[in-house]
Every structure is written in C-alpha cells, then in structure tokens.
Amino acid sequence: MILTVTLNAALDVTYRVPRLQPHTTHRVTEVVERPGGKGLNVARVLTALGHRAVATGFAGGGTGDAVRALLAQETAVTDALVPVGGATRRTVAVVDESTGDTTQLNEPGPTVTPAEWDAFMATYRELLADARAVALCGSLPPGVPVDVYARLTRAARTAGVPVLLDTSGEPLRRGLAARPDLAKPNADELAALTGSTEPLRAARDARRRGAHTVAASLGADGMLVVTSDGAWQAAPPRRIAGNPTGAGDSAVAGLLSGLVENLPWPARLARAVALSAATVRAPAAGEFDRGTYEELLGEIRVTEHPVGA
C-alpha cells in the first residue's frame, strides 16, 4: 500500500458562483464538500489509479467527523486518521464561473497536544511496516514542531520506505535536510527556498540541500524533475481551463504511482502532468477527468535537459 500523511486535514468546500464580485451578495449555483488536505487528495487519486492507499493524520470535532464520514463513502481509501480534541479546519474555494478563477480561504487547523502527537507517531510507525512509499503533505497545524517532516522522513528511511515531501517554507527547508527521496515544491515554493526564479537552477539547488530528486510544479508550464541521472520537463499540449485546486496533489499521486510501478522518469513525469491537467477539469480536488487524462497522456512530450544546462 501507499501511505499518505495529512497533518492538517480539512473539509474542502467548493462554491461555484456566476461571477465573483467584492462587496456584494452571491447566489451559489453549486456546493461540493470533500475530505481535504493534500494527502487525502493524493490518496483518492491513487485509488482511482488502482493502488491501495491509506490516509493518516489528524481529525477532530464536528468537521473531522464530516471528513471521516465522507471518506468512508470512498471505500477504496483506508481511514487511519488519529483523533484530536480540536476541530479539523475547513477550506473554502469560490469558483468564478465567468472566468474560471478560484479564490481560496484556508483556516489554520486544530492545536495538536504532545499526547496527540505521540499517538500519531505510534500509528505512523505501525503503518510504515506495510508501506511501499509514503507522502508527507501540506501545512502543519498549530502545536506541531516545525521540524516534524524531518522526523517523519527519518523514520520512514529507517523503515526502508521511500519518502515524497510536499510542503513549503521552513517545514520544507528542515525536511530536505533529512534527505527525502523526492521533494515536490511548486515554482513559488522553490523560489522562496532557494532565492532563484529560474526553475532548473532552483531545482538543482534544492537537490544540494538534501533531496535525492526534486520535481517542481510549474503550473500551466507543467513539471520539471531533476534527478542524479538527469533532468526532464513536460507540459500539457494546450492550456486547460477550470479549477486548479488539487492539481498539484494529483501530480504527487502520479509520481508516487510511477515510483511503486518502477516506471522510468519520463513516464512518471508524463503521468503526473496529465493527471494534474485533468484535475483542473474535475469538479473538486482529489478527482480527475479520466477522459482528459487519457487524451493528454498520449500527447505529452517529455524533453530532456542537457547535462550542465
């Protein structure tokens, strides 16, 4: 199985409105609620790709109950969330149907106590025993030390489980020092980490900070991956209109599934880019439009960067 970790899970609420305008009342045309947080999105996409996925992290309060109830309806995803006393956060995405643009509102999440953290670590170590890979995803809730992804990475490496790290800021910086197998920042996160806005240079810098491989999400420009053996880049053949929420999480699922299937890097990259683009066409994060995915997968071309370029 593939294990995903979402320390700051959420109830994702997506509103669609004809046109988003400040200082006015809006009539919502559609509401979609899903279990949210990056790792839960990754787990749902993995199961849609035919992999067994187990999701752990924290869940608490009425919002946490709603997350677990919705997750139970998606029977392919195994719920291994750890209870906490505080309430799981909500994230609200407002989609402007006239432009396709999305406005995102994210709550901070519950405060995690030392006892709750210890309970999570016990669960995490047990789950690692059966994991073929683990994804450490997203922001940290209050009360969790900033170096926790470094701790979780070291625990996974001790257990012999490959680690993908998808976070930002100081948790990313600390996590890289623990040498994850793969880090997946987006372009802004990579620039904040390295000070460089040139993706290839920044990705190589991030590798020097500890990651064995860096896969950088470049939005509409696709994805760049830098490994010890080379560097490749891929992009969708055309711009895909829709809601980009969760597109990066689908890319993580593509990379993880390619890892456990032992695909060569160009094939992993093409899958990740096709899934990311197909998620833009889906109604909510954690889903992808299968027709778009299958169509794009055959059209994506992967370009190799010359050594030293």
mmCIF file of C-alpha atoms in Angstrom:
data_model
loop_
_atom_site.group_PDB
_atom_site.id
_atom_site.type_symbol
_atom_site.label_atom_id
_atom_site.label_comp_id
_atom_site.label_asym_id
_atom_site.label_seq_id
_atom_site.Cartn_x
_atom_site.Cartn_y
_atom_site.Cartn_z
ATOM 1 C CA MET A 1 0.000 0.000 0.000
ATOM 2 C CA ILE A 2 0.918 3.671 -0.336
ATOM 3 C CA LEU A 3 0.679 5.779 2.832
ATOM 4 C CA THR A 4 -0.267 9.455 2.742
ATOM 5 C CA VAL A 5 0.147 11.796 5.715
ATOM 6 C CA THR A 6 -2.061 14.884 6.126
ATOM 7 C CA LEU A 7 -1.255 16.528 9.446
ATOM 8 C CA ASN A 8 -3.627 19.417 8.705
ATOM 9 C CA ALA A 9 -6.602 17.667 7.095
ATOM 10 C CA ALA A 10 -9.619 19.732 6.079
ATOM 11 C CA LEU A 11 -13.196 19.676 4.951
ATOM 12 C CA ASP A 12 -12.908 21.159 1.457
ATOM 13 C CA VAL A 13 -15.954 23.197 0.481
ATOM 14 C CA THR A 14 -16.186 24.400 -3.122
ATOM 15 C CA TYR A 15 -18.717 27.085 -4.071
ATOM 16 C CA ARG A 16 -19.484 27.986 -7.665
ATOM 17 C CA VAL A 17 -20.892 31.449 -8.422
ATOM 18 C CA PRO A 18 -21.763 33.057 -11.788
ATOM 19 C CA ARG A 19 -19.385 35.955 -11.115
ATOM 20 C CA LEU A 20 -17.331 36.774 -8.006
ATOM 21 C CA GLN A 21 -17.536 40.446 -7.066
ATOM 22 C CA PRO A 22 -16.451 42.074 -3.784
ATOM 23 C CA HIS A 23 -18.957 43.852 -1.510
ATOM 24 C CA THR A 24 -21.968 42.033 -2.970
ATOM 25 C CA THR A 25 -24.217 39.083 -2.134
ATOM 26 C CA HIS A 26 -23.698 35.985 -4.270
ATOM 27 C CA ARG A 27 -26.081 33.210 -5.248
ATOM 28 C CA VAL A 28 -24.187 29.912 -5.126
ATOM 29 C CA THR A 29 -25.025 27.625 -8.054
ATOM 30 C CA GLU A 30 -23.284 24.511 -6.695
ATOM 31 C CA VAL A 31 -21.700 23.322 -3.428
ATOM 32 C CA VAL A 32 -19.316 20.369 -3.252
ATOM 33 C CA GLU A 33 -17.868 19.008 0.014
ATOM 34 C CA ARG A 34 -14.916 16.606 0.059
ATOM 35 C CA PRO A 35 -12.394 15.297 2.573
ATOM 36 C CA GLY A 36 -9.482 17.651 2.026
ATOM 37 C CA GLY A 37 -5.872 18.360 2.725
ATOM 38 C CA LYS A 38 -3.145 17.429 0.298
ATOM 39 C CA GLY A 39 -2.552 13.858 1.454
ATOM 40 C CA LEU A 40 -6.242 12.945 1.354
ATOM 41 C CA ASN A 41 -6.459 14.291 -2.195
ATOM 42 C CA VAL A 42 -3.410 12.226 -3.126
ATOM 43 C CA ALA A 43 -4.953 9.092 -1.594
ATOM 44 C CA ARG A 44 -8.180 9.451 -3.587
ATOM 45 C CA VAL A 45 -6.321 9.838 -6.872
ATOM 46 C CA LEU A 46 -4.095 6.854 -6.054
ATOM 47 C CA THR A 47 -7.127 4.636 -5.509
ATOM 48 C CA ALA A 48 -8.604 5.828 -8.803
ATOM 49 C CA LEU A 49 -5.344 4.683 -10.423
ATOM 50 C CA GLY A 50 -5.786 1.233 -8.890
ATOM 51 C CA HIS A 51 -3.433 1.485 -5.911
ATOM 52 C CA ARG A 52 -4.295 0.748 -2.295
ATOM 53 C CA ALA A 53 -3.951 3.961 -0.275
ATOM 54 C CA VAL A 54 -4.041 4.514 3.483
ATOM 55 C CA ALA A 55 -4.556 8.047 4.777
ATOM 56 C CA THR A 56 -3.328 9.131 8.198
ATOM 57 C CA GLY A 57 -3.011 12.447 10.011
ATOM 58 C CA PHE A 58 -5.368 14.172 12.449
ATOM 59 C CA ALA A 59 -9.156 14.617 12.565
ATOM 60 C CA GLY A 60 -11.275 16.205 15.277
ATOM 61 C CA GLY A 61 -14.555 17.934 16.142
ATOM 62 C CA GLY A 62 -17.663 18.060 14.009
ATOM 63 C CA THR A 63 -15.662 18.967 10.923
ATOM 64 C CA GLY A 64 -13.386 15.992 11.496
ATOM 65 C CA ASP A 65 -16.442 13.743 11.824
ATOM 66 C CA ALA A 66 -17.698 15.062 8.490
ATOM 67 C CA VAL A 67 -14.325 14.375 6.875
ATOM 68 C CA ARG A 68 -14.297 10.795 8.142
ATOM 69 C CA ALA A 69 -17.918 10.193 7.132
ATOM 70 C CA LEU A 70 -17.237 11.415 3.609
ATOM 71 C CA LEU A 71 -14.024 9.385 3.464
ATOM 72 C CA ALA A 72 -15.977 6.268 4.485
ATOM 73 C CA GLN A 73 -18.122 6.706 1.379
ATOM 74 C CA GLU A 74 -14.942 6.402 -0.700
ATOM 75 C CA THR A 75 -14.371 2.831 0.394
ATOM 76 C CA ALA A 76 -11.118 2.387 -1.517
ATOM 77 C CA VAL A 77 -9.301 4.819 0.805
ATOM 78 C CA THR A 78 -8.425 3.353 4.217
ATOM 79 C CA ASP A 79 -9.002 5.804 7.081
ATOM 80 C CA ALA A 80 -6.159 5.755 9.629
ATOM 81 C CA LEU A 81 -6.677 9.315 10.915
ATOM 82 C CA VAL A 82 -5.810 9.938 14.571
ATOM 83 C CA PRO A 83 -8.452 11.709 16.747
ATOM 84 C CA VAL A 84 -7.660 15.105 18.291
ATOM 85 C CA GLY A 85 -9.633 17.326 20.654
ATOM 86 C CA GLY A 86 -9.626 20.391 18.399
ATOM 87 C CA ALA A 87 -11.779 20.828 15.305
ATOM 88 C CA THR A 88 -10.453 19.975 11.851
ATOM 89 C CA ARG A 89 -10.237 23.071 9.656
ATOM 90 C CA ARG A 90 -12.301 23.985 6.631
ATOM 91 C CA THR A 91 -11.032 25.298 3.331
ATOM 92 C CA VAL A 92 -13.399 27.225 1.087
ATOM 93 C CA ALA A 93 -12.822 27.584 -2.662
ATOM 94 C CA VAL A 94 -15.022 30.039 -4.552
ATOM 95 C CA VAL A 95 -15.032 29.398 -8.300
ATOM 96 C CA ASP A 96 -15.961 32.314 -10.570
ATOM 97 C CA GLU A 97 -17.781 30.625 -13.467
ATOM 98 C CA SER A 98 -17.326 33.650 -15.737
ATOM 99 C CA THR A 99 -13.518 33.418 -15.640
ATOM 100 C CA GLY A 100 -12.731 30.002 -14.166
ATOM 101 C CA ASP A 101 -10.633 31.699 -11.468
ATOM 102 C CA THR A 102 -10.691 30.367 -7.900
ATOM 103 C CA THR A 103 -10.451 32.262 -4.592
ATOM 104 C CA GLN A 104 -9.250 30.123 -1.680
ATOM 105 C CA LEU A 105 -9.870 30.639 2.070
ATOM 106 C CA ASN A 106 -7.934 28.334 4.430
ATOM 107 C CA GLU A 107 -8.489 28.023 8.184
ATOM 108 C CA PRO A 108 -5.425 27.311 10.413
ATOM 109 C CA GLY A 109 -6.434 23.936 11.869
ATOM 110 C CA PRO A 110 -6.598 22.470 15.418
ATOM 111 C CA THR A 111 -3.897 22.766 18.055
ATOM 112 C CA VAL A 112 -2.233 19.359 18.498
ATOM 113 C CA THR A 113 -1.173 18.387 22.040
ATOM 114 C CA PRO A 114 2.005 16.403 22.845
ATOM 115 C CA ALA A 115 -0.104 13.350 23.760
ATOM 116 C CA GLU A 116 -1.950 13.521 20.431
ATOM 117 C CA TRP A 117 1.359 13.804 18.597
ATOM 118 C CA ASP A 118 2.699 10.722 20.404
ATOM 119 C CA ALA A 119 -0.438 8.794 19.390
ATOM 120 C CA PHE A 120 0.083 9.808 15.787
ATOM 121 C CA MET A 121 3.738 8.732 15.802
ATOM 122 C CA ALA A 122 2.770 5.308 17.134
ATOM 123 C CA THR A 123 0.218 4.926 14.314
ATOM 124 C CA TYR A 124 2.677 6.195 11.707
ATOM 125 C CA ARG A 125 5.395 3.711 12.665
ATOM 126 C CA GLU A 126 2.894 0.828 12.567
ATOM 127 C CA LEU A 127 1.683 1.842 9.107
ATOM 128 C CA LEU A 128 5.215 2.122 7.725
ATOM 129 C CA ALA A 129 5.642 -1.620 8.203
ATOM 130 C CA ASP A 130 3.298 -2.303 5.249
ATOM 131 C CA ALA A 131 4.008 0.788 3.129
ATOM 132 C CA ARG A 132 5.700 0.729 -0.274
ATOM 133 C CA ALA A 133 6.009 4.529 -0.240
ATOM 134 C CA VAL A 134 4.886 7.451 1.908
ATOM 135 C CA ALA A 135 3.839 11.003 1.001
ATOM 136 C CA LEU A 136 4.244 13.747 3.616
ATOM 137 C CA CYS A 137 1.904 16.501 2.518
ATOM 138 C CA GLY A 138 0.783 20.008 3.309
ATOM 139 C CA SER A 139 0.860 22.588 6.061
ATOM 140 C CA LEU A 140 1.289 21.975 9.781
ATOM 141 C CA PRO A 141 -1.466 22.551 12.354
ATOM 142 C CA PRO A 142 -0.719 24.671 15.437
ATOM 143 C CA GLY A 143 1.236 22.876 18.155
ATOM 144 C CA VAL A 144 3.248 20.669 15.797
ATOM 145 C CA PRO A 145 7.010 21.415 15.748
ATOM 146 C CA VAL A 146 8.325 22.875 12.503
ATOM 147 C CA ASP A 147 10.813 20.012 12.047
ATOM 148 C CA VAL A 148 8.223 17.222 12.084
ATOM 149 C CA TYR A 149 8.624 16.375 8.400
ATOM 150 C CA ALA A 150 12.328 15.827 9.007
ATOM 151 C CA ARG A 151 11.407 13.449 11.849
ATOM 152 C CA LEU A 152 8.856 11.599 9.738
ATOM 153 C CA THR A 153 11.299 11.362 6.837
ATOM 154 C CA ARG A 154 13.994 9.850 9.046
ATOM 155 C CA ALA A 155 11.505 7.340 10.499
ATOM 156 C CA ALA A 156 10.455 6.253 7.002
ATOM 157 C CA ARG A 157 14.041 5.949 5.801
ATOM 158 C CA THR A 158 14.873 3.839 8.855
ATOM 159 C CA ALA A 159 11.991 1.555 7.867
ATOM 160 C CA GLY A 160 13.273 1.410 4.278
ATOM 161 C CA VAL A 161 10.241 3.241 2.836
ATOM 162 C CA PRO A 162 10.733 5.843 0.048
ATOM 163 C CA VAL A 163 9.545 9.342 1.034
ATOM 164 C CA LEU A 164 7.931 12.096 -1.036
ATOM 165 C CA LEU A 165 7.806 15.505 0.671
ATOM 166 C CA ASP A 166 5.268 18.111 -0.462
ATOM 167 C CA THR A 167 5.227 21.153 1.785
ATOM 168 C CA SER A 168 6.597 24.701 1.866
ATOM 169 C CA GLY A 169 8.522 27.267 3.913
ATOM 170 C CA GLU A 170 10.513 26.224 6.945
ATOM 171 C CA PRO A 171 8.972 22.704 7.114
ATOM 172 C CA LEU A 172 10.292 22.159 3.570
ATOM 173 C CA ARG A 173 13.712 23.543 4.438
ATOM 174 C CA ARG A 174 14.007 21.340 7.532
ATOM 175 C CA GLY A 175 12.564 18.334 5.742
ATOM 176 C CA LEU A 176 15.089 18.489 2.908
ATOM 177 C CA ALA A 177 17.929 18.129 5.395
ATOM 178 C CA ALA A 178 16.573 14.660 6.274
ATOM 179 C CA ARG A 179 17.162 13.583 2.650
ATOM 180 C CA PRO A 180 13.718 12.602 1.298
ATOM 181 C CA ASP A 181 13.719 10.539 -1.868
ATOM 182 C CA LEU A 182 11.634 13.172 -3.656
ATOM 183 C CA ALA A 183 10.592 16.757 -2.907
ATOM 184 C CA LYS A 184 7.752 18.355 -4.896
ATOM 185 C CA PRO A 185 7.612 22.132 -4.403
ATOM 186 C CA ASN A 186 5.792 24.432 -6.785
ATOM 187 C CA ALA A 187 7.633 27.262 -8.536
ATOM 188 C CA ASP A 188 6.878 29.847 -5.825
ATOM 189 C CA GLU A 189 7.895 27.475 -3.010
ATOM 190 C CA LEU A 190 11.083 26.603 -4.846
ATOM 191 C CA ALA A 191 11.953 30.264 -5.372
ATOM 192 C CA ALA A 192 11.291 31.056 -1.700
ATOM 193 C CA LEU A 193 13.553 28.174 -0.689
ATOM 194 C CA THR A 194 16.469 28.913 -2.996
ATOM 195 C CA GLY A 195 16.161 32.599 -3.918
ATOM 196 C CA SER A 196 16.212 31.685 -7.623
ATOM 197 C CA THR A 197 13.290 32.163 -10.014
ATOM 198 C CA GLU A 198 14.932 30.030 -12.727
ATOM 199 C CA PRO A 199 13.338 26.597 -12.167
ATOM 200 C CA LEU A 200 16.184 24.374 -13.353
ATOM 201 C CA ARG A 201 18.789 26.218 -11.315
ATOM 202 C CA ALA A 202 16.496 26.320 -8.267
ATOM 203 C CA ALA A 203 15.682 22.596 -8.502
ATOM 204 C CA ARG A 204 19.371 21.731 -8.640
ATOM 205 C CA ASP A 205 19.957 23.950 -5.618
ATOM 206 C CA ALA A 206 17.167 22.137 -3.742
ATOM 207 C CA ARG A 207 18.821 18.807 -4.518
ATOM 208 C CA ARG A 208 22.037 20.057 -2.980
ATOM 209 C CA ARG A 209 20.080 20.831 0.182
ATOM 210 C CA GLY A 210 19.285 17.134 0.651
ATOM 211 C CA ALA A 211 16.541 15.789 -1.644
ATOM 212 C CA HIS A 212 17.601 12.922 -3.887
ATOM 213 C CA THR A 213 15.176 14.142 -6.566
ATOM 214 C CA VAL A 214 13.242 17.401 -6.999
ATOM 215 C CA ALA A 215 10.036 17.606 -9.031
ATOM 216 C CA ALA A 216 8.938 21.235 -9.438
ATOM 217 C CA SER A 217 5.323 22.022 -10.377
ATOM 218 C CA LEU A 218 5.306 24.907 -12.869
ATOM 219 C CA GLY A 219 1.554 25.496 -13.184
ATOM 220 C CA ALA A 220 0.408 25.704 -16.786
ATOM 221 C CA ASP A 221 4.016 25.064 -17.856
ATOM 222 C CA GLY A 222 3.890 21.527 -16.473
ATOM 223 C CA MET A 223 6.616 19.995 -14.336
ATOM 224 C CA LEU A 224 10.390 19.813 -14.160
ATOM 225 C CA VAL A 225 12.209 16.923 -12.499
ATOM 226 C CA VAL A 226 15.909 16.890 -11.565
ATOM 227 C CA THR A 227 17.486 13.596 -10.504
ATOM 228 C CA SER A 228 21.006 12.285 -10.031
ATOM 229 C CA ASP A 229 20.769 10.842 -13.559
ATOM 230 C CA GLY A 230 19.399 13.830 -15.453
ATOM 231 C CA ALA A 231 16.633 16.402 -15.789
ATOM 232 C CA TRP A 232 13.385 16.316 -17.750
ATOM 233 C CA GLN A 233 10.482 18.692 -18.330
ATOM 234 C CA ALA A 234 6.942 18.144 -19.599
ATOM 235 C CA ALA A 235 3.906 20.367 -20.128
ATOM 236 C CA PRO A 236 0.327 19.870 -21.338
ATOM 237 C CA PRO A 237 -0.034 20.357 -25.104
ATOM 238 C CA ARG A 238 -2.585 23.119 -24.513
ATOM 239 C CA ARG A 239 -3.913 25.227 -21.663
ATOM 240 C CA ILE A 240 -6.702 23.529 -19.694
ATOM 241 C CA ALA A 241 -9.400 25.807 -18.257
ATOM 242 C CA GLY A 242 -11.027 25.044 -14.918
ATOM 243 C CA ASN A 243 -10.367 24.871 -11.169
ATOM 244 C CA PRO A 244 -6.662 24.226 -10.368
ATOM 245 C CA THR A 245 -7.332 23.270 -6.726
ATOM 246 C CA GLY A 246 -5.742 19.872 -6.077
ATOM 247 C CA ALA A 247 -3.822 19.745 -9.362
ATOM 248 C CA GLY A 248 -0.508 19.517 -7.526
ATOM 249 C CA ASP A 249 -1.867 16.706 -5.336
ATOM 250 C CA SER A 250 -2.797 14.699 -8.422
ATOM 251 C CA ALA A 251 0.736 15.230 -9.696
ATOM 252 C CA VAL A 252 2.025 13.754 -6.417
ATOM 253 C CA ALA A 253 -0.202 10.721 -6.950
ATOM 254 C CA GLY A 254 1.214 10.338 -10.441
ATOM 255 C CA LEU A 255 4.775 10.476 -9.156
ATOM 256 C CA LEU A 256 4.082 8.026 -6.317
ATOM 257 C CA SER A 257 2.264 5.522 -8.509
ATOM 258 C CA GLY A 258 5.105 5.705 -11.014
ATOM 259 C CA LEU A 259 7.605 5.098 -8.222
ATOM 260 C CA VAL A 260 5.947 1.911 -6.922
ATOM 261 C CA GLU A 261 5.419 0.694 -10.508
ATOM 262 C CA ASN A 262 9.110 1.367 -11.194
ATOM 263 C CA LEU A 263 8.376 3.462 -14.285
ATOM 264 C CA PRO A 264 11.238 5.403 -15.905
ATOM 265 C CA TRP A 265 11.313 9.085 -15.021
ATOM 266 C CA PRO A 266 9.926 10.405 -18.330
ATOM 267 C CA ALA A 267 6.884 8.135 -17.951
ATOM 268 C CA ARG A 268 6.362 9.185 -14.320
ATOM 269 C CA LEU A 269 6.611 12.830 -15.344
ATOM 270 C CA ALA A 270 4.135 12.454 -18.219
ATOM 271 C CA ARG A 271 1.643 10.731 -15.896
ATOM 272 C CA ALA A 272 1.999 13.435 -13.245
ATOM 273 C CA VAL A 273 1.476 16.255 -15.751
ATOM 274 C CA ALA A 274 -1.513 14.565 -17.406
ATOM 275 C CA LEU A 275 -3.168 13.914 -14.035
ATOM 276 C CA SER A 276 -2.527 17.476 -12.880
ATOM 277 C CA ALA A 277 -4.105 18.938 -16.023
ATOM 278 C CA ALA A 278 -7.045 16.519 -15.878
ATOM 279 C CA THR A 279 -7.733 17.607 -12.278
ATOM 280 C CA VAL A 280 -8.315 21.165 -13.493
ATOM 281 C CA ARG A 281 -11.298 19.783 -15.432
ATOM 282 C CA ALA A 282 -12.737 17.955 -12.391
ATOM 283 C CA PRO A 283 -15.425 19.432 -10.070
ATOM 284 C CA ALA A 284 -13.284 19.206 -6.891
ATOM 285 C CA ALA A 285 -9.816 18.444 -5.563
ATOM 286 C CA GLY A 286 -8.945 14.760 -5.285
ATOM 287 C CA GLU A 287 -10.638 13.919 -8.580
ATOM 288 C CA PHE A 288 -9.576 13.990 -12.207
ATOM 289 C CA ASP A 289 -11.395 13.820 -15.508
ATOM 290 C CA ARG A 290 -10.400 10.392 -16.822
ATOM 291 C CA GLY A 291 -11.142 11.195 -20.452
ATOM 292 C CA THR A 292 -8.946 14.302 -20.325
ATOM 293 C CA TYR A 293 -6.222 12.331 -18.549
ATOM 294 C CA GLU A 294 -6.151 9.534 -21.112
ATOM 295 C CA GLU A 295 -6.231 12.002 -24.005
ATOM 296 C CA LEU A 296 -3.423 14.159 -22.624
ATOM 297 C CA LEU A 297 -1.224 11.235 -21.600
ATOM 298 C CA GLY A 298 -0.799 10.292 -25.246
ATOM 299 C CA GLU A 299 0.002 13.859 -26.276
ATOM 300 C CA ILE A 300 2.555 14.932 -23.661
ATOM 301 C CA ARG A 301 6.134 15.119 -24.840
ATOM 302 C CA VAL A 302 8.946 14.968 -22.312
ATOM 303 C CA THR A 303 12.099 16.963 -23.062
ATOM 304 C CA GLU A 304 15.454 16.093 -21.529
ATOM 305 C CA HIS A 305 17.714 18.919 -20.387
ATOM 306 C CA PRO A 306 21.343 18.537 -21.436
ATOM 307 C CA VAL A 307 23.748 17.752 -18.601
ATOM 308 C CA GLY A 308 25.096 21.012 -17.197
ATOM 309 C CA ALA A 309 22.443 23.148 -18.915
#
